[in-house]
Amino acid sequence: QGQGQGQGQGQMPSSMCQAFVLEVGKSSYNNQKLLTAPEPSLNCPTVCGPACRLNTDWASAADTFEVVVSGTHVSVRRLDKPIGWGMGLRIPCCKARSATPTPSPTLVPTATATPTATTTATPTGTILPTSTPTSTFTATVVPTATGSSTSTATPTLTAIATATPTQSS
């Protein structure tokens, strides 16, 4: 619950967090002081004595404190004596580091190929007669292309012969 379990005197809480100083201040008449934490992820040492405190006033005093964090509620209680304290108590704590979001990928445009076709026709042909001509015939040529749009196409021409018989007198 945000409590710095296992954090002894003079030790800062986990290095996986952002340093934060809990400004407790004085408690002249009571040996316990209740505070509101700035956020619920506060992590403080459970016990803080002379080697742990950050205040410079009364730095050599033996005052030792228990720190309990529950959500945004913080309880600081003096452990060495059942009386208050006159120092401006400052306790090292830390706030959980906010997760750094993974950056979105940067979209970089890439070149796109624009297909171009260059066709060089080299006619070749085969004449196929449909019947055996006796005199003259007329040829019908049907072109067929081979290749693709990305290469040079060489159409193959196939001629289909149609015989037209003529009468001789």
Short mmCIF file of C-alpha atoms in Angstrom, two decimals:
data_model
loop_
_atom_site.label_atom_id
_atom_site.label_comp_id
_atom_site.label_asym_id
_atom_site.label_seq_id
_atom_site.Cartn_x
_atom_site.Cartn_y
_atom_site.Cartn_z
CA GLN A 1 0.00 0.00 0.00
CA GLY A 2 2.80 2.45 -0.77
CA GLN A 3 4.61 1.62 2.45
CA GLY A 4 8.37 1.27 2.08
CA GLN A 5 8.66 -2.23 3.53
CA GLY A 6 12.20 -3.20 4.38
CA GLN A 7 13.55 0.34 4.18
CA GLY A 8 15.70 0.81 7.29
CA GLN A 9 17.12 3.95 8.83
CA GLY A 10 19.22 6.04 6.50
CA GLN A 11 18.07 4.23 3.37
CA MET A 12 16.22 5.84 0.53
CA PRO A 13 13.30 3.92 -0.93
CA SER A 14 13.66 2.02 -4.17
CA SER A 15 15.80 3.61 -6.88
CA MET A 16 13.05 2.75 -9.35
CA CYS A 17 11.13 5.85 -8.38
CA GLN A 18 11.34 9.63 -8.54
CA ALA A 19 12.81 11.27 -5.41
CA PHE A 20 10.29 13.21 -3.32
CA VAL A 21 10.70 14.97 0.04
CA LEU A 22 7.79 14.57 2.45
CA GLU A 23 7.59 17.89 4.31
CA VAL A 24 6.20 16.82 7.72
CA GLY A 25 7.23 19.89 9.76
CA LYS A 26 6.77 20.26 13.54
CA SER A 27 4.35 18.59 15.93
CA SER A 28 4.94 20.44 19.20
CA TYR A 29 2.26 18.75 21.34
CA ASN A 30 1.44 15.36 19.79
CA ASN A 31 3.77 12.48 18.96
CA GLN A 32 1.77 11.74 15.78
CA LYS A 33 0.98 13.89 12.77
CA LEU A 34 -1.41 13.07 9.94
CA LEU A 35 -0.79 14.40 6.45
CA THR A 36 -2.25 14.10 2.97
CA ALA A 37 0.17 12.73 0.38
CA PRO A 38 0.28 14.52 -2.97
CA GLU A 39 -0.49 11.21 -4.71
CA PRO A 40 -1.28 7.62 -3.73
CA SER A 41 1.93 6.11 -5.13
CA LEU A 42 4.15 7.67 -2.45
CA ASN A 43 6.78 5.27 -1.06
CA CYS A 44 8.55 6.20 2.19
CA PRO A 45 10.81 4.35 4.65
CA THR A 46 8.80 2.69 7.43
CA VAL A 47 11.30 3.91 10.04
CA CYS A 48 13.26 7.15 9.74
CA GLY A 49 15.89 8.21 12.29
CA PRO A 50 18.82 10.68 12.33
CA ALA A 51 20.61 9.08 9.36
CA CYS A 52 17.41 9.10 7.28
CA ARG A 53 15.98 12.58 7.94
CA LEU A 54 16.69 15.38 5.48
CA ASN A 55 16.05 18.37 7.78
CA THR A 56 19.14 20.33 8.87
CA ASP A 57 17.68 21.68 12.12
CA TRP A 58 18.14 19.31 15.06
CA ALA A 59 20.12 17.04 12.73
CA SER A 60 21.93 15.30 15.61
CA ALA A 61 18.75 14.69 17.67
CA ALA A 62 17.92 11.02 18.28
CA ASP A 63 14.28 11.42 17.23
CA THR A 64 13.07 8.37 15.30
CA PHE A 65 9.80 8.19 13.40
CA GLU A 66 7.45 5.58 12.01
CA VAL A 67 5.95 6.45 8.61
CA VAL A 68 2.79 4.72 7.39
CA VAL A 69 1.36 5.52 3.96
CA SER A 70 -2.10 4.30 2.99
CA GLY A 71 -3.38 5.73 -0.28
CA THR A 72 -3.07 9.49 0.15
CA HIS A 73 -3.08 9.30 3.98
CA VAL A 74 0.29 9.56 5.76
CA SER A 75 0.81 9.00 9.46
CA VAL A 76 4.12 10.06 11.06
CA ARG A 77 4.62 8.98 14.67
CA ARG A 78 7.60 9.57 16.94
CA LEU A 79 8.94 6.23 18.25
CA ASP A 80 11.77 7.16 20.65
CA LYS A 81 9.57 9.23 23.08
CA PRO A 82 5.82 9.72 23.60
CA ILE A 83 6.06 13.48 22.95
CA GLY A 84 6.00 15.80 19.96
CA TRP A 85 9.00 17.24 18.11
CA GLY A 86 10.28 20.72 17.36
CA MET A 87 12.29 20.06 14.19
CA GLY A 88 11.03 20.80 10.70
CA LEU A 89 10.90 17.09 9.86
CA ARG A 90 11.66 16.18 6.24
CA ILE A 91 11.57 12.53 5.16
CA PRO A 92 12.98 11.15 1.90
CA CYS A 93 10.33 9.34 -0.10
CA CYS A 94 9.72 8.66 -3.72
CA LYS A 95 6.88 8.73 -6.18
CA ALA A 96 6.43 5.86 -8.57
CA ARG A 97 7.80 6.82 -11.95
CA SER A 98 5.10 7.12 -14.51
CA ALA A 99 5.54 4.67 -17.31
CA THR A 100 7.06 6.23 -20.36
CA PRO A 101 4.80 5.41 -23.27
CA THR A 102 6.30 3.54 -26.13
CA PRO A 103 6.67 6.00 -28.97
CA SER A 104 4.53 5.30 -32.00
CA PRO A 105 6.47 4.33 -35.06
CA THR A 106 7.25 7.17 -37.43
CA LEU A 107 5.78 6.53 -40.81
CA VAL A 108 8.27 7.25 -43.57
CA PRO A 109 6.98 7.27 -47.13
CA THR A 110 8.73 4.87 -49.43
CA ALA A 111 9.07 5.10 -53.19
CA THR A 112 6.49 3.18 -55.16
CA ALA A 113 7.26 1.73 -58.53
CA THR A 114 5.28 3.01 -61.47
CA PRO A 115 5.12 0.27 -64.06
CA THR A 116 5.98 1.26 -67.57
CA ALA A 117 5.67 -0.91 -70.63
CA THR A 118 7.78 -0.72 -73.70
CA THR A 119 6.53 -2.85 -76.54
CA THR A 120 8.70 -3.62 -79.49
CA ALA A 121 6.78 -5.66 -82.03
CA THR A 122 8.73 -8.11 -84.10
CA PRO A 123 6.12 -9.86 -86.21
CA THR A 124 6.60 -13.51 -86.89
CA GLY A 125 3.97 -15.56 -88.54
CA THR A 126 2.74 -18.97 -89.42
CA ILE A 127 0.21 -19.46 -92.14
CA LEU A 128 -2.19 -22.31 -91.52
CA PRO A 129 -4.40 -23.23 -94.45
CA THR A 130 -7.92 -24.40 -93.64
CA SER A 131 -8.16 -26.32 -96.88
CA THR A 132 -5.82 -27.07 -99.68
CA PRO A 133 -5.95 -24.12 -102.05
CA THR A 134 -6.13 -24.81 -105.73
CA SER A 135 -5.33 -21.40 -106.97
CA THR A 136 -5.38 -18.23 -104.81
CA PHE A 137 -6.18 -17.72 -101.20
CA THR A 138 -6.68 -14.86 -98.78
CA ALA A 139 -4.84 -14.90 -95.43
CA THR A 140 -6.32 -13.45 -92.23
CA VAL A 141 -3.61 -12.57 -89.69
CA VAL A 142 -4.51 -12.69 -85.97
CA PRO A 143 -1.82 -11.19 -83.71
CA THR A 144 -1.24 -12.71 -80.26
CA ALA A 145 1.14 -11.05 -77.77
CA THR A 146 3.49 -12.84 -75.41
CA GLY A 147 5.34 -11.25 -72.50
CA SER A 148 4.22 -8.95 -69.70
CA SER A 149 3.87 -5.24 -69.11
CA THR A 150 7.21 -5.12 -67.36
CA SER A 151 9.21 -6.66 -70.17
CA THR A 152 9.59 -6.17 -73.90
CA ALA A 153 6.72 -8.01 -75.58
CA THR A 154 7.34 -9.85 -78.83
CA PRO A 155 3.95 -10.62 -80.34
CA THR A 156 3.59 -13.87 -82.22
CA LEU A 157 1.44 -13.57 -85.31
CA THR A 158 -0.56 -16.52 -86.48
CA ALA A 159 -2.03 -16.40 -89.94
CA ILE A 160 -5.15 -18.38 -90.71
CA ALA A 161 -5.51 -19.00 -94.37
CA THR A 162 -8.92 -19.14 -95.93
CA ALA A 163 -8.94 -20.72 -99.30
CA THR A 164 -11.06 -19.22 -101.97
CA PRO A 165 -11.23 -21.64 -104.86
CA THR A 166 -11.44 -20.09 -108.27
CA GLN A 167 -12.92 -21.63 -111.34
CA SER A 168 -10.78 -21.85 -114.36
CA SER A 169 -12.43 -21.90 -117.76
#
